[in-house]
CSV table of C-alpha atoms in Angstrom, one decimal:
chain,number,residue,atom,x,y,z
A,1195,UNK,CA,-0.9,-15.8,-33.3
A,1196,UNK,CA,2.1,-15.4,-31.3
A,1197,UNK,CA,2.3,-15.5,-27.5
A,1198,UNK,CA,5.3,-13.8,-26.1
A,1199,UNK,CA,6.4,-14.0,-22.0
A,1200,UNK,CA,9.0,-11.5,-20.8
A,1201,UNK,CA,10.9,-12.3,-17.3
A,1202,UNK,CA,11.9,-9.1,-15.5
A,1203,UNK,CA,15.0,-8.5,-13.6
A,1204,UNK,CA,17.0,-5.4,-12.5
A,1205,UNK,CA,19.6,-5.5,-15.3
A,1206,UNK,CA,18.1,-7.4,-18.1
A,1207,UNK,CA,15.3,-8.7,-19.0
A,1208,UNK,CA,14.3,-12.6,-20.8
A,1209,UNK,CA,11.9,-13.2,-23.9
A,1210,UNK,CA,10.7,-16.0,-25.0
A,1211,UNK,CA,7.9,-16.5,-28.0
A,1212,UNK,CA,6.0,-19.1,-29.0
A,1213,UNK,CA,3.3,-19.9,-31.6
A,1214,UNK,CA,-0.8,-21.0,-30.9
A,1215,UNK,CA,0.6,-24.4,-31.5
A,1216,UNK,CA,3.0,-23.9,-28.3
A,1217,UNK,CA,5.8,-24.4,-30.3
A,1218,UNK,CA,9.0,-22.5,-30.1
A,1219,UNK,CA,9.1,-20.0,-32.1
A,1220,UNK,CA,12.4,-18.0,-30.2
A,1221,UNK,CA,14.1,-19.4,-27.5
A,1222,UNK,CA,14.6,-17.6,-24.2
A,1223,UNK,CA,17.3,-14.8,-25.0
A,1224,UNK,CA,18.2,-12.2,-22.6
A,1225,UNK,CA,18.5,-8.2,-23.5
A,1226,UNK,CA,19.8,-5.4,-21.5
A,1227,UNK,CA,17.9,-2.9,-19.5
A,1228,UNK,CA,18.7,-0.2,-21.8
A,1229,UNK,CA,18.3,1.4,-25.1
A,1230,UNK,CA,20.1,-1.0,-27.2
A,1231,UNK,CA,18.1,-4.0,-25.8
A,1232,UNK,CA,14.5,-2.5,-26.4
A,1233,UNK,CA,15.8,-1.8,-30.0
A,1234,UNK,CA,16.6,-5.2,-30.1
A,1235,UNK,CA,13.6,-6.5,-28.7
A,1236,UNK,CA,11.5,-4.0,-31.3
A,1237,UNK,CA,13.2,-5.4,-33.8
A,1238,UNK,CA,12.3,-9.0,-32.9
A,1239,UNK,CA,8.7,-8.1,-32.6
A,1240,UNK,CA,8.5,-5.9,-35.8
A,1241,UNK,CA,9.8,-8.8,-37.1
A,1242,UNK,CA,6.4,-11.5,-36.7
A,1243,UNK,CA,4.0,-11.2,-39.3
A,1244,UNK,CA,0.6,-11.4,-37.3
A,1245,UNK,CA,-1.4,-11.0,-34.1
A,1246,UNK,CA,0.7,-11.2,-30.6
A,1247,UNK,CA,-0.2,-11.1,-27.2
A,1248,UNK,CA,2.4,-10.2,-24.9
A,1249,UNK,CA,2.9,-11.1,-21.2
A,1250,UNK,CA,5.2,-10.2,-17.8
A,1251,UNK,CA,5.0,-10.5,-14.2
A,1252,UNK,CA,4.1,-7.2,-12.3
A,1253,UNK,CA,7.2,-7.0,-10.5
A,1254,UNK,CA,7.3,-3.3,-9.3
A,1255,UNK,CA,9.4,-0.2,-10.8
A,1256,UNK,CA,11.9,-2.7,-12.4
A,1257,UNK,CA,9.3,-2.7,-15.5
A,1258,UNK,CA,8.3,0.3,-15.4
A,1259,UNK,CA,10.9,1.8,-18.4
A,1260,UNK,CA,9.9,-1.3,-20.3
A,1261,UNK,CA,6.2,-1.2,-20.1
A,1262,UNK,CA,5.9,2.7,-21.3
A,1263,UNK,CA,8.6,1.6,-23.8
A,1264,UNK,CA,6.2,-1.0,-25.2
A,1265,UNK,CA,3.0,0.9,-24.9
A,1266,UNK,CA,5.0,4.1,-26.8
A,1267,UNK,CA,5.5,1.6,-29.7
A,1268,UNK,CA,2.6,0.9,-30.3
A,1269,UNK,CA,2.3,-2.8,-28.6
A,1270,UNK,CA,-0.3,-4.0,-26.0
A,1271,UNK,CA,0.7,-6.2,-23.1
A,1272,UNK,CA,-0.6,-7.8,-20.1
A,1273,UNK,CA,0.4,-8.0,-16.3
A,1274,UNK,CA,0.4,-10.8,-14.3
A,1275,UNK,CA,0.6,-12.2,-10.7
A,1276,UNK,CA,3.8,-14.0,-10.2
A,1277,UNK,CA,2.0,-16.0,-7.7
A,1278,UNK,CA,-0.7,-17.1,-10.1
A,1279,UNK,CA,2.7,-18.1,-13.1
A,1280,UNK,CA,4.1,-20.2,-10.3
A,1281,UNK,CA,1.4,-21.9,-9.6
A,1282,UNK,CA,0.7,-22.8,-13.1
A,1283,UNK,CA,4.6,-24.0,-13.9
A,1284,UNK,CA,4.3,-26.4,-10.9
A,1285,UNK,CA,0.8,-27.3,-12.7
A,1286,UNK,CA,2.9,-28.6,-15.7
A,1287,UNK,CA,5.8,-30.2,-13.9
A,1288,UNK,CA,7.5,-31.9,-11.2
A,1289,UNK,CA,10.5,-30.9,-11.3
A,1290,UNK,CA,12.0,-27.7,-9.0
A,1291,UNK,CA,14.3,-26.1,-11.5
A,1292,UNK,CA,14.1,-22.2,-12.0
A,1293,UNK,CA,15.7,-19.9,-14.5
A,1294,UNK,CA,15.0,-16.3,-16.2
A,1295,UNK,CA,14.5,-18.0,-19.1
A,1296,UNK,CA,12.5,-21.6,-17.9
A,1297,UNK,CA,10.1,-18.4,-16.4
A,1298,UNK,CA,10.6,-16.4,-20.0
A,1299,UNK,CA,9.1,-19.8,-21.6
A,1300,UNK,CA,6.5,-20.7,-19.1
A,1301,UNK,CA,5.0,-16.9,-19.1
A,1302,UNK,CA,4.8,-17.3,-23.1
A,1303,UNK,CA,2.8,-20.5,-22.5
A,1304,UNK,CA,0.6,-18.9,-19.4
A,1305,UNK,CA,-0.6,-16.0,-21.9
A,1306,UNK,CA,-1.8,-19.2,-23.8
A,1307,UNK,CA,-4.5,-20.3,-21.3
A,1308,UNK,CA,-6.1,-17.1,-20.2
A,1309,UNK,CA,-8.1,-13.9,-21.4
A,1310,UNK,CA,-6.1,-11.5,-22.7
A,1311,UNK,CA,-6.9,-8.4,-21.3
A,1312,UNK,CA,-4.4,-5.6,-21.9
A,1313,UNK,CA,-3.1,-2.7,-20.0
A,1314,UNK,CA,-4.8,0.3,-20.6
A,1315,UNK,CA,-3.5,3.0,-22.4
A,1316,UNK,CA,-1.5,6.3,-20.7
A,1317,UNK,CA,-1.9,3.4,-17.3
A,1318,UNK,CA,1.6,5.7,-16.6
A,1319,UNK,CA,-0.7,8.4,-14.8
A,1320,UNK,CA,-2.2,6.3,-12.5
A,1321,UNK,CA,1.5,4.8,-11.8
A,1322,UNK,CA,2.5,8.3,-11.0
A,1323,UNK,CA,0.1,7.9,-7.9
A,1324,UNK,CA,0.9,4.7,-6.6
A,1325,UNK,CA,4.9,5.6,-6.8
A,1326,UNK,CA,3.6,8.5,-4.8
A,1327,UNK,CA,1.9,6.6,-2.0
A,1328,UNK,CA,3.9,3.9,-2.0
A,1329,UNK,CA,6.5,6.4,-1.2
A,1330,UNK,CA,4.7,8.4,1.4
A,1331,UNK,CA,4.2,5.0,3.7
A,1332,UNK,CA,7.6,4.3,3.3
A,1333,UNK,CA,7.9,7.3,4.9
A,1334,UNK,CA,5.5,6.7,7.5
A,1335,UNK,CA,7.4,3.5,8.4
A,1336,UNK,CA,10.7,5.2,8.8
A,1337,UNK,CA,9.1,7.6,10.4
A,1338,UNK,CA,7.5,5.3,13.0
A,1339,UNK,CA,10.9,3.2,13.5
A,1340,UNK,CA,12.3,6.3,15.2
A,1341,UNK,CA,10.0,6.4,17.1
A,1342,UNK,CA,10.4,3.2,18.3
A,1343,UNK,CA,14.0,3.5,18.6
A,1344,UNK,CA,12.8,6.5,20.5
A,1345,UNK,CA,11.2,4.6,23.1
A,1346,UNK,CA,14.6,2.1,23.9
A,1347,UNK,CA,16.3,5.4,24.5
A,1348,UNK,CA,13.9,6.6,26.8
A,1349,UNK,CA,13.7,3.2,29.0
A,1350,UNK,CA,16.7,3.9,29.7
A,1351,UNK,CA,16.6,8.1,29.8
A,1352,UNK,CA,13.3,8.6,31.6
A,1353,UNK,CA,11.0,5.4,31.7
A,1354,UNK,CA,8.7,7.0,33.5
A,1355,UNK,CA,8.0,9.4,30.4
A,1356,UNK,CA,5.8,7.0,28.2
A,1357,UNK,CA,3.3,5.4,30.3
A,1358,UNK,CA,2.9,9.1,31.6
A,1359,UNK,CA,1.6,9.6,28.3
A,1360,UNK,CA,-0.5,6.3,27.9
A,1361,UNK,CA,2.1,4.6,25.6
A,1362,UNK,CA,1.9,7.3,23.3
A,1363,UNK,CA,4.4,10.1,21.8
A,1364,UNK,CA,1.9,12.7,21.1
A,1365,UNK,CA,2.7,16.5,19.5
A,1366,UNK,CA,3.1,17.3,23.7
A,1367,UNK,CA,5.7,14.7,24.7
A,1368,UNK,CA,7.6,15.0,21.8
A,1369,UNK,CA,7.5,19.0,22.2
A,1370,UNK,CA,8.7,18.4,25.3
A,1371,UNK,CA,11.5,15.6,24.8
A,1372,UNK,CA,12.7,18.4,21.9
A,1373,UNK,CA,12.5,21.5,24.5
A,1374,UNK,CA,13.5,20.2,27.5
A,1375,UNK,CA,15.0,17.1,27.1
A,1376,UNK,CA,16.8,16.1,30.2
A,1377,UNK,CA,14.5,14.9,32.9
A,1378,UNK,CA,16.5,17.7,35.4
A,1379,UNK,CA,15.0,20.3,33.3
A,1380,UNK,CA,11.5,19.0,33.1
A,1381,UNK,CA,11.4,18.9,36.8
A,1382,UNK,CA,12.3,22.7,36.4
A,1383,UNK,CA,9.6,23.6,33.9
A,1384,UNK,CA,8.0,26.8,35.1
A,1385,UNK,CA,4.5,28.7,34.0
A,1386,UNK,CA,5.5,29.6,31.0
A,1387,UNK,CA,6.2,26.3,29.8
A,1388,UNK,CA,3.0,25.1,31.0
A,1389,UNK,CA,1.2,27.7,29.3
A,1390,UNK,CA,2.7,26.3,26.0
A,1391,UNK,CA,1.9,23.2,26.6
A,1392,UNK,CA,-1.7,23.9,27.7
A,1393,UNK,CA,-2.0,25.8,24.0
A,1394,UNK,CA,0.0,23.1,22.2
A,1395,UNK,CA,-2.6,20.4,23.6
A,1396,UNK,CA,-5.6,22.6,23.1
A,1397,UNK,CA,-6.5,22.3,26.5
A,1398,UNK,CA,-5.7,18.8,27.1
A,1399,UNK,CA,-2.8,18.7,28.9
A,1400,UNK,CA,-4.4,19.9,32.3
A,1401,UNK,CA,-2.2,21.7,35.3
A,1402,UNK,CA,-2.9,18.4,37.7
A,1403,UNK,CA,-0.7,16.3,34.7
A,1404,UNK,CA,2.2,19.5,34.5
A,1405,UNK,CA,2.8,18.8,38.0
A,1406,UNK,CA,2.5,15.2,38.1
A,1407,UNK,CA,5.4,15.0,35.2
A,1408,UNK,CA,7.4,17.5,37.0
A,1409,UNK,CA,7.6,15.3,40.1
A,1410,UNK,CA,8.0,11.7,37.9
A,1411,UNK,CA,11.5,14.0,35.8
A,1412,UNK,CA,12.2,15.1,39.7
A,1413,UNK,CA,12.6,11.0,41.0
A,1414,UNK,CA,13.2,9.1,37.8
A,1415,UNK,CA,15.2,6.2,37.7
A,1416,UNK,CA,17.0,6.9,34.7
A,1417,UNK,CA,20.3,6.9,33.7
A,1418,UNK,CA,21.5,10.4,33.3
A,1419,UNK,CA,24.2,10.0,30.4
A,1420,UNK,CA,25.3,12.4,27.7
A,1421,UNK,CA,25.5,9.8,25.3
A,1422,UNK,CA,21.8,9.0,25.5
A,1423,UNK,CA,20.9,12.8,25.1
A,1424,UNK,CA,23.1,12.5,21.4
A,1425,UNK,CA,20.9,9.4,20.2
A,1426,UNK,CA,17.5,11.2,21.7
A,1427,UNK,CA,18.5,14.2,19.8
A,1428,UNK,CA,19.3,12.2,16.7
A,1429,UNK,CA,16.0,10.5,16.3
A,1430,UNK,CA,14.3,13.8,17.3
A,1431,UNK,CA,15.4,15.7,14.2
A,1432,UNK,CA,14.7,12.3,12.1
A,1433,UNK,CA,11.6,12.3,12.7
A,1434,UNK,CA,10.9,15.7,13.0
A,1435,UNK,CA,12.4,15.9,9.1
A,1436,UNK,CA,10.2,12.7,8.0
A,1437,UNK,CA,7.3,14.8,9.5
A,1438,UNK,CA,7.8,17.5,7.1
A,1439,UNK,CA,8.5,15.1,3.9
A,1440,UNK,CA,4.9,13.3,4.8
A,1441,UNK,CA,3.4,16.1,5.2
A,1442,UNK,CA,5.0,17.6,1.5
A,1443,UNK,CA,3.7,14.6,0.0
A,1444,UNK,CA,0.6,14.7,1.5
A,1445,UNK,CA,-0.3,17.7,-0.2
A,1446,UNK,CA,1.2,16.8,-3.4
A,1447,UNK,CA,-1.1,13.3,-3.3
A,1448,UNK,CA,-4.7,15.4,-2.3
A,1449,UNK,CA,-3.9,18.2,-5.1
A,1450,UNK,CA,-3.1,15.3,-7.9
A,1451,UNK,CA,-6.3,13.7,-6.3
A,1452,UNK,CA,-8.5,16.4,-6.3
A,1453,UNK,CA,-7.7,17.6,-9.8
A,1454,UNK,CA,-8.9,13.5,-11.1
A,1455,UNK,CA,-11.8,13.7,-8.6
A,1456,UNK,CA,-13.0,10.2,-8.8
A,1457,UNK,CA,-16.4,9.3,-8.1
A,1458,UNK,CA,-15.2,7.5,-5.1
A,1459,UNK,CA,-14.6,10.4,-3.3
A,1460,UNK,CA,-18.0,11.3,-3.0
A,1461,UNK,CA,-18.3,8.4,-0.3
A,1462,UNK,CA,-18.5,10.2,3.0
A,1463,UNK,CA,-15.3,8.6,5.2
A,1464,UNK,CA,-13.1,8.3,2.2
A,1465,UNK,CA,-10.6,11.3,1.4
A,1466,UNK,CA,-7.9,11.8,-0.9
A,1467,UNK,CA,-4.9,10.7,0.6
A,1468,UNK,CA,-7.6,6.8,1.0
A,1469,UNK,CA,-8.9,7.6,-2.3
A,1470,UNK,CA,-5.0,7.6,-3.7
A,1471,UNK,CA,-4.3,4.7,-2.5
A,1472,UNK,CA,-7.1,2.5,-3.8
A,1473,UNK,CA,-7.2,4.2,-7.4
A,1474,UNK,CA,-3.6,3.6,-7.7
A,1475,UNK,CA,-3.6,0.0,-6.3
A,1476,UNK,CA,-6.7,-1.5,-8.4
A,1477,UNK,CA,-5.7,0.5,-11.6
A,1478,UNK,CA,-8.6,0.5,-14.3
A,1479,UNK,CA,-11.6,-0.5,-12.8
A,1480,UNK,CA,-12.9,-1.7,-16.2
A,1481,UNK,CA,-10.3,-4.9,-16.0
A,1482,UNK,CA,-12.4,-6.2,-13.5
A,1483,UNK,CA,-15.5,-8.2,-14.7
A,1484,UNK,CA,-17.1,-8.0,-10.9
A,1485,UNK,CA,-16.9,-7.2,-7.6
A,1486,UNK,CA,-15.9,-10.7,-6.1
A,1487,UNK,CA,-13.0,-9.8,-8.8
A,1488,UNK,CA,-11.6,-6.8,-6.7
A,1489,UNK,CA,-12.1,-9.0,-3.4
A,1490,UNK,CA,-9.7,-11.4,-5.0
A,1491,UNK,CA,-7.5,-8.6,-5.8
A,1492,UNK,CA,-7.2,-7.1,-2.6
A,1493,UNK,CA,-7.0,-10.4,-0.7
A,1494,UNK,CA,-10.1,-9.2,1.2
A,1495,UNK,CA,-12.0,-12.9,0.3
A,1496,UNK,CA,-12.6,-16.1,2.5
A,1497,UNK,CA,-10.6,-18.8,1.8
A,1498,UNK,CA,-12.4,-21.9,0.6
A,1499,UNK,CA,-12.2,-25.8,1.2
A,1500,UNK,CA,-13.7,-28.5,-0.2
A,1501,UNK,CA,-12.5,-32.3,-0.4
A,1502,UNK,CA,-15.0,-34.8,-0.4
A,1503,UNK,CA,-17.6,-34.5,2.6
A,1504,UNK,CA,-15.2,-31.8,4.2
A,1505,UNK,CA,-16.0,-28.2,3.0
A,1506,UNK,CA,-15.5,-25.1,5.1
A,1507,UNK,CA,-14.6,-21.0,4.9
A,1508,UNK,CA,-11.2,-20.1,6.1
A,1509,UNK,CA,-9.9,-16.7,6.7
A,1510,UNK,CA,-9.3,-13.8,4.4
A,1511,UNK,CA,-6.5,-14.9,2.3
A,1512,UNK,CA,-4.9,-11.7,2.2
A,1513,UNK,CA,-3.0,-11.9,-1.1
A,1514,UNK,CA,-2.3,-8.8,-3.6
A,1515,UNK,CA,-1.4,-5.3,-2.1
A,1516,UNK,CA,-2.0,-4.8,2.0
A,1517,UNK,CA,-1.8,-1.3,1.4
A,1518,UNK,CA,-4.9,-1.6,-0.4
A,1519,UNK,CA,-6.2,-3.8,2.6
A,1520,UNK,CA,-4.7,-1.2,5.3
A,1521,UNK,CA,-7.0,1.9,3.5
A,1522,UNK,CA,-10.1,0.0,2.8
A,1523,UNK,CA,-10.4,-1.5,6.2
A,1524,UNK,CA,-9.4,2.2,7.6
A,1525,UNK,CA,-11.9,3.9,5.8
A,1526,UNK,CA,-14.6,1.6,7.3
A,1527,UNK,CA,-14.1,3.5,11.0
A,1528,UNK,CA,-15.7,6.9,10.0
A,1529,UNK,CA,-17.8,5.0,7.7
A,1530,UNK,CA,-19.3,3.2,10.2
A,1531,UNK,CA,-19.6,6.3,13.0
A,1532,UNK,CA,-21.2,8.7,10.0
A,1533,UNK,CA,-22.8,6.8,7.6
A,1534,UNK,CA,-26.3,5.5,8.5
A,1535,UNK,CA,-26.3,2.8,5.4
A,1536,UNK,CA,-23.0,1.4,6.7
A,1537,UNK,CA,-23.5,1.5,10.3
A,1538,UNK,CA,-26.9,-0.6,9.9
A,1539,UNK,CA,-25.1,-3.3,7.9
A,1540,UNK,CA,-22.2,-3.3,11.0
A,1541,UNK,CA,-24.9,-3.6,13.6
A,1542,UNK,CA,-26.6,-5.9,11.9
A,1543,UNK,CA,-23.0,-8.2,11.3
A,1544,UNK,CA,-22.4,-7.9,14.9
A,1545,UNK,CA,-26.0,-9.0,15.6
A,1546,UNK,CA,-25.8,-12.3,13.8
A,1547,UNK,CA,-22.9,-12.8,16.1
A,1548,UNK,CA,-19.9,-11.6,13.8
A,1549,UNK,CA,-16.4,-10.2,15.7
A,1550,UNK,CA,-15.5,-7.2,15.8
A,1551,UNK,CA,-12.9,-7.5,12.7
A,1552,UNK,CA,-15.2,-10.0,10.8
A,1553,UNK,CA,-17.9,-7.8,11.0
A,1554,UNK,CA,-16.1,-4.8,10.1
A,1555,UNK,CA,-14.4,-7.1,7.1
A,1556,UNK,CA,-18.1,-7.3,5.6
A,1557,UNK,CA,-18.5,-3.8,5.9
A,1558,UNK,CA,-15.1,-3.4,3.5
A,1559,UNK,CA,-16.6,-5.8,0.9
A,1560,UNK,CA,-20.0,-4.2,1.0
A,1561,UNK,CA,-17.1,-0.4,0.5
A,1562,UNK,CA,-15.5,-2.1,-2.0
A,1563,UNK,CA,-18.8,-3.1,-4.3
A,1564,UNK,CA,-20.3,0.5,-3.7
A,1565,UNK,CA,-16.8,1.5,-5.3
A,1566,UNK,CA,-17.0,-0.7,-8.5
A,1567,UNK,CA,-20.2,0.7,-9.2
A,1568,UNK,CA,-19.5,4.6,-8.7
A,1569,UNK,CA,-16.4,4.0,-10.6
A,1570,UNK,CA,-17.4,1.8,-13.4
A,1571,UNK,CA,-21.0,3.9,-14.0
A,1572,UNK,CA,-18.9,7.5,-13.2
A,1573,UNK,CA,-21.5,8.4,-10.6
A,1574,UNK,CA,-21.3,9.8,-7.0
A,1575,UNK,CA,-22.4,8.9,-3.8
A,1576,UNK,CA,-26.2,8.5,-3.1
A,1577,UNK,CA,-27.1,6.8,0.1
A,1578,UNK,CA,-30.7,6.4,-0.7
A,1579,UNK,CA,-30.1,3.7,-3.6
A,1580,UNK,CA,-27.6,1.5,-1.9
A,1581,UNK,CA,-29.1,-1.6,-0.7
């Protein structure tokens, strides 16, 4: 049996292999991110006579070439935490010294010491969907940082814009900001621009709040200055050209969704852009052996302390992905407003005296096992069998 540990980097990558003795077999040697190196590193693993199990950090895209490479030879691997490696070198010594190949070594001898549960075959699909979410909220992040740089324009521009909108830049103020754009012509808006604005709003935007913003544009404060009016203008068409890209990928994400249609999907509250997200983050459902196994995973478990008569909960530990956090703990809102099974177990949290987060926390954890079992059995939804 051989035990091999691969470091990734950007450029290169570190092996090191070693026998069920934990003896070296081949030292830490470094091969390049290319064609040459995986040839190479083939070579060297063609080259044992017997069983392997091979191991690497998950450590984003900068595998990615390396793990289809692997899996399109024919050899199985395993993915681990780098937080759960670290912990175990500092296990073994005392010393703070780190290299590619010290961690090459120390991955070897981690495969060692736990069950060795491989990726799952064609796992490449599934990494198709994460790349794609993980790319739509980076997005949404740029999206929202012009938005914010947005906002310091307008303190300056027209601070009486925002609170006039509760805080907000809804699809009205930022129709208007793009229209009109200079607090001069705002104060000038006639009928016709309310009348867009009325149908823009659906109604919401009520004559008594027209002429309410028309007299705030009319006695601003604000500094009237062109180069204001060239940064406003800048961040408008940013963010009205990371609109459109969210919205492209949006649809791209629910067709690839809807053409998998996982069982999870079945759960009223949960819909495919949600549904992307946590198939992509968790992976293979199988891998997990329970529930309380997922909870780990997502970070959505209570920390927990014990040293002799001391022992107490802490919070949520809140390790692995927070995107995965961020959609369960999303989904939990309609959940809980449409879904009588769910909203019972809130109200019945918030009875025992649970806050408003904690309690909505539990009702995540009780999501998140009703999602194991639809996924793991392949069934849908049923209401009247969840206890």
């Amino acid at each position: 049996m051989y035990f091999v540990g691969i470091d990734i980097s950007k450029f290169k990558h570190d092996c090191a292999i070693i026998d069920e003795l934990g003896d070296t077999v081949t030292p830490s040697w470094s091969f390049s991110n290319d064609w040459e190196g995986f040839s190479h590193l083939k070579a060297l693993l063609d080259s044992l006579e017997g069983e392997m199990k091979i191991g690497l950090e998950s450590t984003g895209h900068y595998g990615q070439n390396l793990k289809l490479f692997l899996e399109s030879n024919g050899f199985t691997f395993m993915e681990f935490n780098p937080l759960l490696v670290s912990r175990f070198v500092r296990s073994k010594s005392l010393r703070n010294t780190k290299t590619d190949s010290i961690d090459a070594l120390s991955i070897a001898h981690y495969v060692m010491t736990v069950e060795y549960k491989p990726y799952p075959p064609s796992f490449y699909h599934l990494d198709k969907l994460k790349s794609l979410t993980r790319f739509r909220d980076s997005l949404v992040r740029q999206r929202s940082h012009q938005l914010v740089g947005l906002t310091n324009v307008l303190d300056k521009l027209f601070p009486e814009f925002k609170p006039f909108f509760k805080g907000k830049l809804s699809v009205t103020a930022l129709y208007i900001l793009a229209h009109y754009q200079t607090p001069e012509r705002i104060a000038n808006m006639n009928a016709r621009s309310y009348e867009a604005l009325r149908k823009l709003s659906r109604g919401k935007f009520a004559l008594s709040d027209f002429v309410q913003l028309k007299a705030l544009a009319k006695n601003t404060v604000g500094t009237q200055s062109e180069y204001l009016l060239d940064q406003m203008n800048i961040l408008l068409e940013l963010y009205s050209q990371l609109d459109s890209k969210v919205d492209e990928l949006d649809a791209q994400i629910k067709e690839y969704v809807r053409g998998i249609d996982p069982p999870c999907l079945s759960i009223p509250g949960i819909g495919e852009l949600s549904a992307a997200v946590i198939l992509s983050e968790f992976g293979d459902f199988c891998k997990f052996q329970n529930p309380s196994k997922m909870l780990a995973f997502a970070g959505l478990e209570p920390g927990y302390f014990q040293s002799g008569q001391s022992e107490y909960t802490g919070h949520m530990v809140k390790h692995g992905s927070s995107r995965l956090r961020y959609a369960l703990m999303n989904c939990c809102l309609p959940l809980i407003a449409n879904e009588p099974v769910f909203a019972e177990y809130y109200a019945k949290k918030r009875a025992e005296g649970k806050p408003y987060r904690v309690a909505l926390t539990h009702v995540a954890k009780k999501l998140l096992r009703v999602i194991y079992t639809l996924q793991t059995k392949n069934i849908r939804y049923d209401p009247t069998v969840i206890r």
